[in-house]
PDB file of C-alpha atoms in Angstrom:
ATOM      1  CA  UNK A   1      13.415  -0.619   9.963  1.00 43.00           C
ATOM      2  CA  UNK A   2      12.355  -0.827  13.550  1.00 43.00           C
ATOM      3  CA  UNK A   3       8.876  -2.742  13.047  1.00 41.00           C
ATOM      4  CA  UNK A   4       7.561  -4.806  10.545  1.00 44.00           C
ATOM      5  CA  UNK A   5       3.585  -3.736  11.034  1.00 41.00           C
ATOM      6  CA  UNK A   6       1.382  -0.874  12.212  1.00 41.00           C
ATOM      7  CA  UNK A   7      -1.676  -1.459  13.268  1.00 42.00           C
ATOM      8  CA  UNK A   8      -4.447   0.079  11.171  1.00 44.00           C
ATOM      9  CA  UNK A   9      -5.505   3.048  13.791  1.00 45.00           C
ATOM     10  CA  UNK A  10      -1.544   3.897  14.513  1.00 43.00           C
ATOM     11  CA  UNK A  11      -0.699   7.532  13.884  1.00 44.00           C
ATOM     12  CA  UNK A  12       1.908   8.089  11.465  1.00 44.00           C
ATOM     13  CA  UNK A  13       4.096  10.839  10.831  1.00 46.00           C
ATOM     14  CA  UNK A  14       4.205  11.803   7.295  1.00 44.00           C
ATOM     15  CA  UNK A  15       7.263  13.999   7.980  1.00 42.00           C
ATOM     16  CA  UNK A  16       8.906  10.361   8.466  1.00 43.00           C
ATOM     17  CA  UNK A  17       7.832   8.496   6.065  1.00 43.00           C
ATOM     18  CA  UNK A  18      11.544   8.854   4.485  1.00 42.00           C
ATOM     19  CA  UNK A  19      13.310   7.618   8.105  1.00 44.00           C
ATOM     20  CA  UNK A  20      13.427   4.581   9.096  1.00 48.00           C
ATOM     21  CA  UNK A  21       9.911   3.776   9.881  1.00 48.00           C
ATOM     22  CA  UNK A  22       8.291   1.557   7.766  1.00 51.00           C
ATOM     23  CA  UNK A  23       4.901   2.319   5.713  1.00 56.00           C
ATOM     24  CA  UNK A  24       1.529   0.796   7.504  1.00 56.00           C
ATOM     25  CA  UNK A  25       1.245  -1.341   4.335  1.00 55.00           C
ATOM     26  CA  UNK A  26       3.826  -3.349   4.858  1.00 56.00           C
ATOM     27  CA  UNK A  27       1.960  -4.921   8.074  1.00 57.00           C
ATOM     28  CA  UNK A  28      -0.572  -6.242   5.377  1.00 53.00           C
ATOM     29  CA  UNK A  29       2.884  -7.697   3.237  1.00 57.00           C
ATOM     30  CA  UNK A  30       4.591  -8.955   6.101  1.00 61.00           C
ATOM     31  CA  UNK A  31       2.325 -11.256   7.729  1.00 58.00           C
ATOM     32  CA  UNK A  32       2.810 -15.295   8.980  1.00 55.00           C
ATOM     33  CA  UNK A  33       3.371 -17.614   6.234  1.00 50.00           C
ATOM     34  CA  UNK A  34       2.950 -20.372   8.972  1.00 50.00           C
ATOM     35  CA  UNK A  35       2.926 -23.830   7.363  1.00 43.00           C
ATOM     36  CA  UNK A  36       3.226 -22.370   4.276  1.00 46.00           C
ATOM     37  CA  UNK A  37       7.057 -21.248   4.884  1.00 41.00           C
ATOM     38  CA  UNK A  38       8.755 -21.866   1.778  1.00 70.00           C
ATOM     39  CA  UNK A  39      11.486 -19.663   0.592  1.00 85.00           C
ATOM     40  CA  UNK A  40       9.200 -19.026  -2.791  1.00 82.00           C
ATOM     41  CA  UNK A  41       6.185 -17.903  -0.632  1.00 87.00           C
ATOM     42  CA  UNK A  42       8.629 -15.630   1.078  1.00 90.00           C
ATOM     43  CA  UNK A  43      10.351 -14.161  -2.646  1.00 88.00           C
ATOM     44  CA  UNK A  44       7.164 -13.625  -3.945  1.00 83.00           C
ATOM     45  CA  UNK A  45       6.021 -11.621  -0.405  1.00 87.00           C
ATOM     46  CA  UNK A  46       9.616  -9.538  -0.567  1.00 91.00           C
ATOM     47  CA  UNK A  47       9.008  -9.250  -4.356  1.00 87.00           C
ATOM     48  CA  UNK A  48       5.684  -7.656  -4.012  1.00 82.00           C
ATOM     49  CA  UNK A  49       7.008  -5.404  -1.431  1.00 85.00           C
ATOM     50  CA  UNK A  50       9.318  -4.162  -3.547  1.00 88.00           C
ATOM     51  CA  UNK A  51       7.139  -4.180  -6.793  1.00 81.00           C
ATOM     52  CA  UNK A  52       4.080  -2.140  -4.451  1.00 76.00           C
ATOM     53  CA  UNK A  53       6.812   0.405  -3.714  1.00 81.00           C
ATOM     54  CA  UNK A  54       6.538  -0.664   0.150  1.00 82.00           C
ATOM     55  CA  UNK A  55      10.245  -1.413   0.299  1.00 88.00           C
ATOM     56  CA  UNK A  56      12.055   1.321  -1.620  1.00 88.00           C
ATOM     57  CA  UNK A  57      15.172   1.758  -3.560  1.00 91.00           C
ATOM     58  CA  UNK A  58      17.924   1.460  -1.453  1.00 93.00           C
ATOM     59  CA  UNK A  59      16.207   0.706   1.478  1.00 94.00           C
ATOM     60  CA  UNK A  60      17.678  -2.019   4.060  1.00 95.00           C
ATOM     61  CA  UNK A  61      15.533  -4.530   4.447  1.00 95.00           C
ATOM     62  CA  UNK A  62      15.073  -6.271   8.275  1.00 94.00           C
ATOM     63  CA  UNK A  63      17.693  -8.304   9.385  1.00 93.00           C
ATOM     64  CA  UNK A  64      17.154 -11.985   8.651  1.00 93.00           C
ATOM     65  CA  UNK A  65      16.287 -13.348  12.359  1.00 94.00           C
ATOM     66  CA  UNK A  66      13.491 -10.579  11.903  1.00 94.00           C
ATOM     67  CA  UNK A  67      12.112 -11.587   8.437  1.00 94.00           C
ATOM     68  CA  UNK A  68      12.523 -15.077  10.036  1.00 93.00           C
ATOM     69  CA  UNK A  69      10.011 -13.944  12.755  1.00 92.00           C
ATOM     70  CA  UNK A  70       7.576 -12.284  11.033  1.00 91.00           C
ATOM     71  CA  UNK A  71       6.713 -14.329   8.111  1.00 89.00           C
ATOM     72  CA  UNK A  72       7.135 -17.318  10.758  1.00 89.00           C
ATOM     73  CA  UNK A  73       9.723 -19.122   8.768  1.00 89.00           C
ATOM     74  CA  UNK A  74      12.890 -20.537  10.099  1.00 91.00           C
ATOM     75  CA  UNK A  75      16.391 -18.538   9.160  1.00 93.00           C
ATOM     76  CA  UNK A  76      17.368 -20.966   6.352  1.00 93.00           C
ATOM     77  CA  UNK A  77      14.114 -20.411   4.519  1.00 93.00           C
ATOM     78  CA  UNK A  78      14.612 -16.225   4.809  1.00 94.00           C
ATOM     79  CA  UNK A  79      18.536 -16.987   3.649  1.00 93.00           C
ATOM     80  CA  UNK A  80      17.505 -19.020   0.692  1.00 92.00           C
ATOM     81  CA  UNK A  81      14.628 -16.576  -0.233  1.00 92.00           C
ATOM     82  CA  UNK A  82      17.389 -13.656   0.144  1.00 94.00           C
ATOM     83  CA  UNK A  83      19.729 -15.623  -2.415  1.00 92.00           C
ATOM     84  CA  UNK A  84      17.020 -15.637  -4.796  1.00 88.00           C
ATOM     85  CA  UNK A  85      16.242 -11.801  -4.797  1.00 89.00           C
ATOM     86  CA  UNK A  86      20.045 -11.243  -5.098  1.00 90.00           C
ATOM     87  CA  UNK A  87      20.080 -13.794  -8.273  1.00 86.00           C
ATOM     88  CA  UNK A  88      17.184 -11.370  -9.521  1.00 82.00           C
ATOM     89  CA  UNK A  89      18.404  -8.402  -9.105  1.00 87.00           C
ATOM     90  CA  UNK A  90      16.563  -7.159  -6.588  1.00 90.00           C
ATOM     91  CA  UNK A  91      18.613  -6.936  -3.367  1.00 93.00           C
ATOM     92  CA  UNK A  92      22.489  -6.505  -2.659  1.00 95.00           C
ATOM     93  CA  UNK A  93      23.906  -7.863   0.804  1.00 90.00           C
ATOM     94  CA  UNK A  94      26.699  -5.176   1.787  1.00 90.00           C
ATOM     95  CA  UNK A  95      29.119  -6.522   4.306  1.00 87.00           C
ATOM     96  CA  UNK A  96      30.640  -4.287   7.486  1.00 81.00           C
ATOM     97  CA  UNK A  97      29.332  -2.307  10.357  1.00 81.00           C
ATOM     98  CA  UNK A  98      26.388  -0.709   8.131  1.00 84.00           C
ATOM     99  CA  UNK A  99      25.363  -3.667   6.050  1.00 88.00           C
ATOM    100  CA  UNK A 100      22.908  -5.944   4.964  1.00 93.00           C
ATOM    101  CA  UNK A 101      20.653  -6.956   2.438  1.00 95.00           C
ATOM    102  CA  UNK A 102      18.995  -3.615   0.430  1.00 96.00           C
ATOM    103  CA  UNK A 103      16.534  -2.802  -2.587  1.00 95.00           C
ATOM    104  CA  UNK A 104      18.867  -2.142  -5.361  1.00 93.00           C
ATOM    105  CA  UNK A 105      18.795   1.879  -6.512  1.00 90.00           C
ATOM    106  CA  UNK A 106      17.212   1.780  -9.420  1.00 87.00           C
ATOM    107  CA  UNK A 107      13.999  -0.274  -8.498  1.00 84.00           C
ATOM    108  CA  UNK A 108      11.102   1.320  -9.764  1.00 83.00           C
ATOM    109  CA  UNK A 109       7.573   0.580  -8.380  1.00 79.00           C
ATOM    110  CA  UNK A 110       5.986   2.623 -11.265  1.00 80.00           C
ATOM    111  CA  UNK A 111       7.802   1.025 -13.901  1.00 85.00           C
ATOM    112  CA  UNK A 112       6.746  -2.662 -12.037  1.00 83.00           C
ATOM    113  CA  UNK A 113       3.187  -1.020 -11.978  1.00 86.00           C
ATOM    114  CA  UNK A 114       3.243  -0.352 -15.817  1.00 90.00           C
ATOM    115  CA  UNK A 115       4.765  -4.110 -16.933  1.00 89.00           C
ATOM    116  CA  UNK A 116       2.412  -5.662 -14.882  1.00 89.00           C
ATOM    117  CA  UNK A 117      -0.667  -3.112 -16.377  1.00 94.00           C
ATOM    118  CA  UNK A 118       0.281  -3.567 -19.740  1.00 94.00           C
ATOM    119  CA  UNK A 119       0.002  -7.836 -19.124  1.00 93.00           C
ATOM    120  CA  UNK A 120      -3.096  -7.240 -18.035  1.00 95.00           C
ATOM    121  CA  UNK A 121      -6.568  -8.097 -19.969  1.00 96.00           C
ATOM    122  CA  UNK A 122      -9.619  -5.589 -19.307  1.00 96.00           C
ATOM    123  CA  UNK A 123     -11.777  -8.288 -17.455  1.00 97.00           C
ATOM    124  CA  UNK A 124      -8.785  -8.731 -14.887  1.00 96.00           C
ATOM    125  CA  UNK A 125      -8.420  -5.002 -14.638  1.00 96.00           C
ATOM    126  CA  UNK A 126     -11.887  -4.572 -13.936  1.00 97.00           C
ATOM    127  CA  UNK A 127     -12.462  -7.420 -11.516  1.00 97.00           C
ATOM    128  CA  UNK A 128      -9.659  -6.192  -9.475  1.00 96.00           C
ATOM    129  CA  UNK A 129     -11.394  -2.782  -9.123  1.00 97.00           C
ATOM    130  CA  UNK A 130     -14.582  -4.461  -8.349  1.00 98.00           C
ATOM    131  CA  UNK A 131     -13.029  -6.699  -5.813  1.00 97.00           C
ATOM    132  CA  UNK A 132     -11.309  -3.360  -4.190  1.00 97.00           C
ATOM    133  CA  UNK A 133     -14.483  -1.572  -4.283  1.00 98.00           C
ATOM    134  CA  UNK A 134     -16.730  -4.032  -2.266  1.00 98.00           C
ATOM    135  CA  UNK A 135     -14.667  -4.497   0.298  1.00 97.00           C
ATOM    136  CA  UNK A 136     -13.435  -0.448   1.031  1.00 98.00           C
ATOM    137  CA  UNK A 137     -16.659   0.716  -0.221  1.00 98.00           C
ATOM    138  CA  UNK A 138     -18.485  -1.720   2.579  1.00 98.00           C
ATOM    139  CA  UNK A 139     -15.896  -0.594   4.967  1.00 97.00           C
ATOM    140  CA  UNK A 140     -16.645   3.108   4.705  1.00 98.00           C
ATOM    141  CA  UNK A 141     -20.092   2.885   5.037  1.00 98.00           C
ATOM    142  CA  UNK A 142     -19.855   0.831   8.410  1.00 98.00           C
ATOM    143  CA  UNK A 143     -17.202   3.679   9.562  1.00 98.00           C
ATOM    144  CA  UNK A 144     -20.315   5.820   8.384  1.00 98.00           C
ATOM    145  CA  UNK A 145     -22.631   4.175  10.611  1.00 97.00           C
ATOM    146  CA  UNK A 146     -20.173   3.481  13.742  1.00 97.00           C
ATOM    147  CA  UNK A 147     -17.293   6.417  13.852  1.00 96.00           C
ATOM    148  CA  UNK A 148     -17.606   8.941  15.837  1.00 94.00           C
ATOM    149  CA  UNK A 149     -17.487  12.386  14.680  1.00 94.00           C
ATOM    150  CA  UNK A 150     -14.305  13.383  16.339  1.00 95.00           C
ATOM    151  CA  UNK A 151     -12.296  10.274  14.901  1.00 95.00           C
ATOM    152  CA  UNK A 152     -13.390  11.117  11.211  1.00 96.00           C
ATOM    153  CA  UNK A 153     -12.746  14.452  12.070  1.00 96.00           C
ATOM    154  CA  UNK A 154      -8.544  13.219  12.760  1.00 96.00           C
ATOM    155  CA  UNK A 155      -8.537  11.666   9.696  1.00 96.00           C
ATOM    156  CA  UNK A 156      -9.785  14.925   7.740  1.00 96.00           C
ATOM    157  CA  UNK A 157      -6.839  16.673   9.714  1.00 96.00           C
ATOM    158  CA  UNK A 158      -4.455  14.513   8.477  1.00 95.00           C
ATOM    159  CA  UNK A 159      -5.044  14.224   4.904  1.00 96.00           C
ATOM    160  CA  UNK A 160      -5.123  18.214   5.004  1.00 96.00           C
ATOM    161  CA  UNK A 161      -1.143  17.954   5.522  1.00 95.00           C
ATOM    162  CA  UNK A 162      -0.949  16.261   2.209  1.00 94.00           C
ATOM    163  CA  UNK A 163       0.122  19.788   0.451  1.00 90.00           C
ATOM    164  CA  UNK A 164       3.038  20.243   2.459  1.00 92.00           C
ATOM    165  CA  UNK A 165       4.341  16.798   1.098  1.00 91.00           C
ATOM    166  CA  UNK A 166       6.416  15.623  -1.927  1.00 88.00           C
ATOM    167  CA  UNK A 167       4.330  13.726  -4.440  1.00 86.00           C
ATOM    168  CA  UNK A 168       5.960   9.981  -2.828  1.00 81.00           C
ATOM    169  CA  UNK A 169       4.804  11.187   0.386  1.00 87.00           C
ATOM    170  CA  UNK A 170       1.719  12.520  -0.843  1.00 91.00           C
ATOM    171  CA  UNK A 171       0.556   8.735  -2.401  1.00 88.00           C
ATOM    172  CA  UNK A 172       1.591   7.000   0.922  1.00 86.00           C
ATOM    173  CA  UNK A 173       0.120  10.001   3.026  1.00 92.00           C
ATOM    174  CA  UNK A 174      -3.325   9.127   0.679  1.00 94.00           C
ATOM    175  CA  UNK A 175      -2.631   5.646   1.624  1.00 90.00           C
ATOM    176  CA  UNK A 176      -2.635   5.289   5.325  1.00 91.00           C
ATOM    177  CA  UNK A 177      -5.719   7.701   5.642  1.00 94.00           C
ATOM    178  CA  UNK A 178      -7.681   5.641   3.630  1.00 94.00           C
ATOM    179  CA  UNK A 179      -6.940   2.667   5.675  1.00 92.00           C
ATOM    180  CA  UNK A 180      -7.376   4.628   8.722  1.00 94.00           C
ATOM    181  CA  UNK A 181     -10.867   5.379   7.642  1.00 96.00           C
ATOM    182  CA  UNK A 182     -11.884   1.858   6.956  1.00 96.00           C
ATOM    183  CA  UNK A 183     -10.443   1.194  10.637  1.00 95.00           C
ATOM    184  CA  UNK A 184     -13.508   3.291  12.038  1.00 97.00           C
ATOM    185  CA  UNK A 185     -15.946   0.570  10.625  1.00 97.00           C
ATOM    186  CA  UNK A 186     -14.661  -1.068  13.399  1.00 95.00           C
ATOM    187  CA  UNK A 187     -14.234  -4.074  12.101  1.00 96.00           C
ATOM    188  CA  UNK A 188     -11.202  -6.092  12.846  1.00 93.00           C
ATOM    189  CA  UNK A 189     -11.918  -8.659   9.569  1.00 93.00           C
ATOM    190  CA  UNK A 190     -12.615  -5.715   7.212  1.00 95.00           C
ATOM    191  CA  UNK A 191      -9.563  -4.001   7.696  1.00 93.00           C
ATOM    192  CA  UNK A 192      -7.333  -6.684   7.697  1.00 89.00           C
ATOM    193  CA  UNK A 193      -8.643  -7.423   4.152  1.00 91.00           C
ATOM    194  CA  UNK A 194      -8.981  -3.846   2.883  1.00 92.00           C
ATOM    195  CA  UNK A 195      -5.227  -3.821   4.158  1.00 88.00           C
ATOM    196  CA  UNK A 196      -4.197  -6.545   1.806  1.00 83.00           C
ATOM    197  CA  UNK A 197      -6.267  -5.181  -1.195  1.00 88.00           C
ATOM    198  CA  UNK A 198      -4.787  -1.723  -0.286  1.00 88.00           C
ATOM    199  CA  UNK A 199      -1.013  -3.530  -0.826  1.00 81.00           C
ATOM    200  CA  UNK A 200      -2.306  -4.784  -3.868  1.00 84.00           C
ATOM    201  CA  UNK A 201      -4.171  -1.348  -5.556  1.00 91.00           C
ATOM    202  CA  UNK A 202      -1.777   1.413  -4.262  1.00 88.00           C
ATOM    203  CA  UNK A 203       0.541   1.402  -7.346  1.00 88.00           C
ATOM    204  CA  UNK A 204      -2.520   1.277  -9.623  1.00 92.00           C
ATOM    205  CA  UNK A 205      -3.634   3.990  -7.845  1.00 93.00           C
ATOM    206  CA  UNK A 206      -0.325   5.797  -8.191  1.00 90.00           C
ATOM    207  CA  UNK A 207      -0.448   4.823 -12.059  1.00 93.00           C
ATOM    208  CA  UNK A 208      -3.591   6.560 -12.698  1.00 94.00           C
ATOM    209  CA  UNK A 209      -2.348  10.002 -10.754  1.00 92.00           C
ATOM    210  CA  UNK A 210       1.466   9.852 -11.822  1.00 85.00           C
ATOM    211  CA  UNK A 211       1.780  13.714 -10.952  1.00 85.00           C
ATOM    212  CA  UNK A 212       0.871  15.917  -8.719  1.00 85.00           C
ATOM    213  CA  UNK A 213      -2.769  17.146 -10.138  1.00 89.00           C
ATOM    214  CA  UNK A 214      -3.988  13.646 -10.153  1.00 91.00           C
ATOM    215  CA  UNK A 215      -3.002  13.455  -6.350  1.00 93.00           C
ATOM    216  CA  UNK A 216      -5.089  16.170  -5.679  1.00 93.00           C
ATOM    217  CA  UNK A 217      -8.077  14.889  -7.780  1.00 94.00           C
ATOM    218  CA  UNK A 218      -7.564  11.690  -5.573  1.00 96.00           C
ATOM    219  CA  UNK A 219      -6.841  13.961  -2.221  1.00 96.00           C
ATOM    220  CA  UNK A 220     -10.047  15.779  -3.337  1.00 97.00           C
ATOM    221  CA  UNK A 221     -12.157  12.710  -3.537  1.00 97.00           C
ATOM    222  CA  UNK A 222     -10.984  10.922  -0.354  1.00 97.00           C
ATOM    223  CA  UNK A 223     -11.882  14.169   1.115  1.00 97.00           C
ATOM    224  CA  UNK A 224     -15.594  13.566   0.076  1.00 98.00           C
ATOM    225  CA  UNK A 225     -15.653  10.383   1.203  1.00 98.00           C
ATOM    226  CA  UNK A 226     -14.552  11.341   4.984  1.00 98.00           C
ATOM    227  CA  UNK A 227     -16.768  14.161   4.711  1.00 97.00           C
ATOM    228  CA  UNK A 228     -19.795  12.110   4.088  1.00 98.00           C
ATOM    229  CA  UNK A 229     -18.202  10.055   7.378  1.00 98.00           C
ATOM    230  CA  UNK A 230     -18.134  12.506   9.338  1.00 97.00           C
ATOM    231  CA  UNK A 231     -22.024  13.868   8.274  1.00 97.00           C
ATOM    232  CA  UNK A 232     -22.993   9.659   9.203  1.00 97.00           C
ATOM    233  CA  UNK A 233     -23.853   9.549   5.513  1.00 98.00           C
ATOM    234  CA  UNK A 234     -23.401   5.645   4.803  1.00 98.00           C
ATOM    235  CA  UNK A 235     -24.938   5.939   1.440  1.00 98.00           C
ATOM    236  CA  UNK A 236     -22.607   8.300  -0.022  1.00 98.00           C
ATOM    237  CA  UNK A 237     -19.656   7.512   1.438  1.00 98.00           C
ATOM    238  CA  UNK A 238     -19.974   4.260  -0.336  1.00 98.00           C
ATOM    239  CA  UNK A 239     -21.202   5.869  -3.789  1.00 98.00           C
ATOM    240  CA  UNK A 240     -17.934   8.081  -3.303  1.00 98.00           C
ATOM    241  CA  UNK A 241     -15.526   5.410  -2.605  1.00 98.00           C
ATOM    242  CA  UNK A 242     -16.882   3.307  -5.460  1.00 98.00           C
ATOM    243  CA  UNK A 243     -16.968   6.024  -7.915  1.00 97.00           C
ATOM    244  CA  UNK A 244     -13.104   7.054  -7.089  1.00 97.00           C
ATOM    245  CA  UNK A 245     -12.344   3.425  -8.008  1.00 97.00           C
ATOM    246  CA  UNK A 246     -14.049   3.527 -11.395  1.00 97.00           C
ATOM    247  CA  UNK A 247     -12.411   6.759 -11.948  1.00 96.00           C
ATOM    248  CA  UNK A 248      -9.229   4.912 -11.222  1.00 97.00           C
ATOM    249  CA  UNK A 249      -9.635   2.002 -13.720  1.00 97.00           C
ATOM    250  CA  UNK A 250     -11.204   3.573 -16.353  1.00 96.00           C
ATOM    251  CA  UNK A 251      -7.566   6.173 -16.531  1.00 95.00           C
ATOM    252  CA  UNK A 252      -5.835   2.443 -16.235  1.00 97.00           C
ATOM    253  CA  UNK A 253      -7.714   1.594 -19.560  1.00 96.00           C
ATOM    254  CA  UNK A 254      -6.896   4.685 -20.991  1.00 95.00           C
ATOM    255  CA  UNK A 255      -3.592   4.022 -20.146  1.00 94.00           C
ATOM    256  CA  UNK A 256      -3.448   0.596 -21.209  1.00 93.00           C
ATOM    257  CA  UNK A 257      -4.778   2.258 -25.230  1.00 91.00           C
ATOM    258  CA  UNK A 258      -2.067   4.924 -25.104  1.00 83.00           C
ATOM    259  CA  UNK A 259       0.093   4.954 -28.097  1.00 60.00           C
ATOM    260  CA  UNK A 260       2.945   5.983 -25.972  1.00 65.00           C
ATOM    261  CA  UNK A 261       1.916   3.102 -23.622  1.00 56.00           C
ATOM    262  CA  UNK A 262       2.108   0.219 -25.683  1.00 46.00           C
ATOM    263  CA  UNK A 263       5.413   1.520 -27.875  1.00 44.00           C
TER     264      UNK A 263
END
């Protein structure tokens, strides 16, 4: 991994997004811990990674003087944090030329996703989405109001590659365009935060379009929303944004009532 953030307006490859580059997310995941440096605060940030899907199976994670750096921690704390992913199963450390610590193979963001769903009660299901849809639908209506037509225009052309992706691609792809279009409200505060809620929602949002028709329903959607960005359109941007997150919890609570979910 050759950088631990992106900032919110940086073009990404999607074509990459399987190298070694790391996903724009993980710049809301990997951010100073400060006084707060203790190895648990730093699990429970390298455990969300991994349970968010940000850090993949089998990918190496950042060397420990890195880690160290970014979360603003001294080298013990990272090594004793490290220890306790390894005593959970979460990481091997592989010794030689090519080693270092890695997401096991078999971790499974979805799977995470589900446990986590399925421990949830309705209220917290739906205060989450409400919490996600005030801040990204406020967000989109100030890009609304302040982005120019041209830079809503580069985020339409990039979420128009998202059929010449594979369906991981496609969700991260759907990711960083949505974050890119809260950038245009130009507001540093707002998408810092919709960053962090972003973290937080994308594997609900992957939950609720497992396949590749719900990624188009969600491609489709997004592509409403940046429309009405593009056409200065405030007032439906933010109607759009908020419906495609009640659309998104109410197939979580359908979920959550499946037979097959709860067997």
């Amino acid at each position: 991994m050759d950088s631990l953030t992106s900032p919110a307006g940086a073009r990404t490859d999607p074509d990459r997004q399987r190298g070694r580059h790391p996903h724009r997310l993980q710049g809301a995941l990997f951010q100073s811990i400060g006084d707060e440096g203790r190895a648990e605060l730093v699990v429970r940030r390298l455990v969300d990674a991994i349970h968010r899907g940000h850090l993949r199976a089998g990918e190496r994670l950042p060397s420990e003087s890195d880690l160290a750096r970014s979360f603003g921690v001294a080298p013990v704390t990272v090594r004793e944090a490290l220890l306790t992913l390894r005593g959970q199963g979460l990481i091997v450390t592989r010794r030689g030329r090519n080693g270092g610590s890695f997401v096991v193979d078999d971790a499974d963001p979805l799977a995470f996703a589900h446990d986590a769903l399925m421990r949830m009660s309705r209220l917290a299901l739906r205060d989450m989405g409400a919490h996600y849809s005030a801040i990204t639908a406020a967000a989109v209506r100030l890009a609304a109001r302040r982005a120019d037509v041209s830079e809503a225009g580069r985020v339409r052309r990039r979420l128009e590659l998202v059929d010449d992706l594979d369906v991981d691609q496609q969700r991260r792809l759907l990711d960083d365009v949505l974050v890119e279009l809260v950038s245009l409200s130009q507001s540093a505060r707002l998408t810092r935060e919709q960053m962090k809620l972003q973290a937080e929602f994308s594997p609900y949002l992957r939950l609720a379009a497992p396949d590749g028709a719900g990624l188009r329903s969600q491609s489709a959607a997004l592509a409403a929303i940046i429309r009405a960005v593009e056409e200065s359109d405030p007032d439906t941007a933010g109607a759009r944004t908020e419906g495609l997150v009640v659309g998104v919890i109410d197939a979580l609570i359908h979920l959550q009532s499946s037979p097959a979910s709860t067997s």
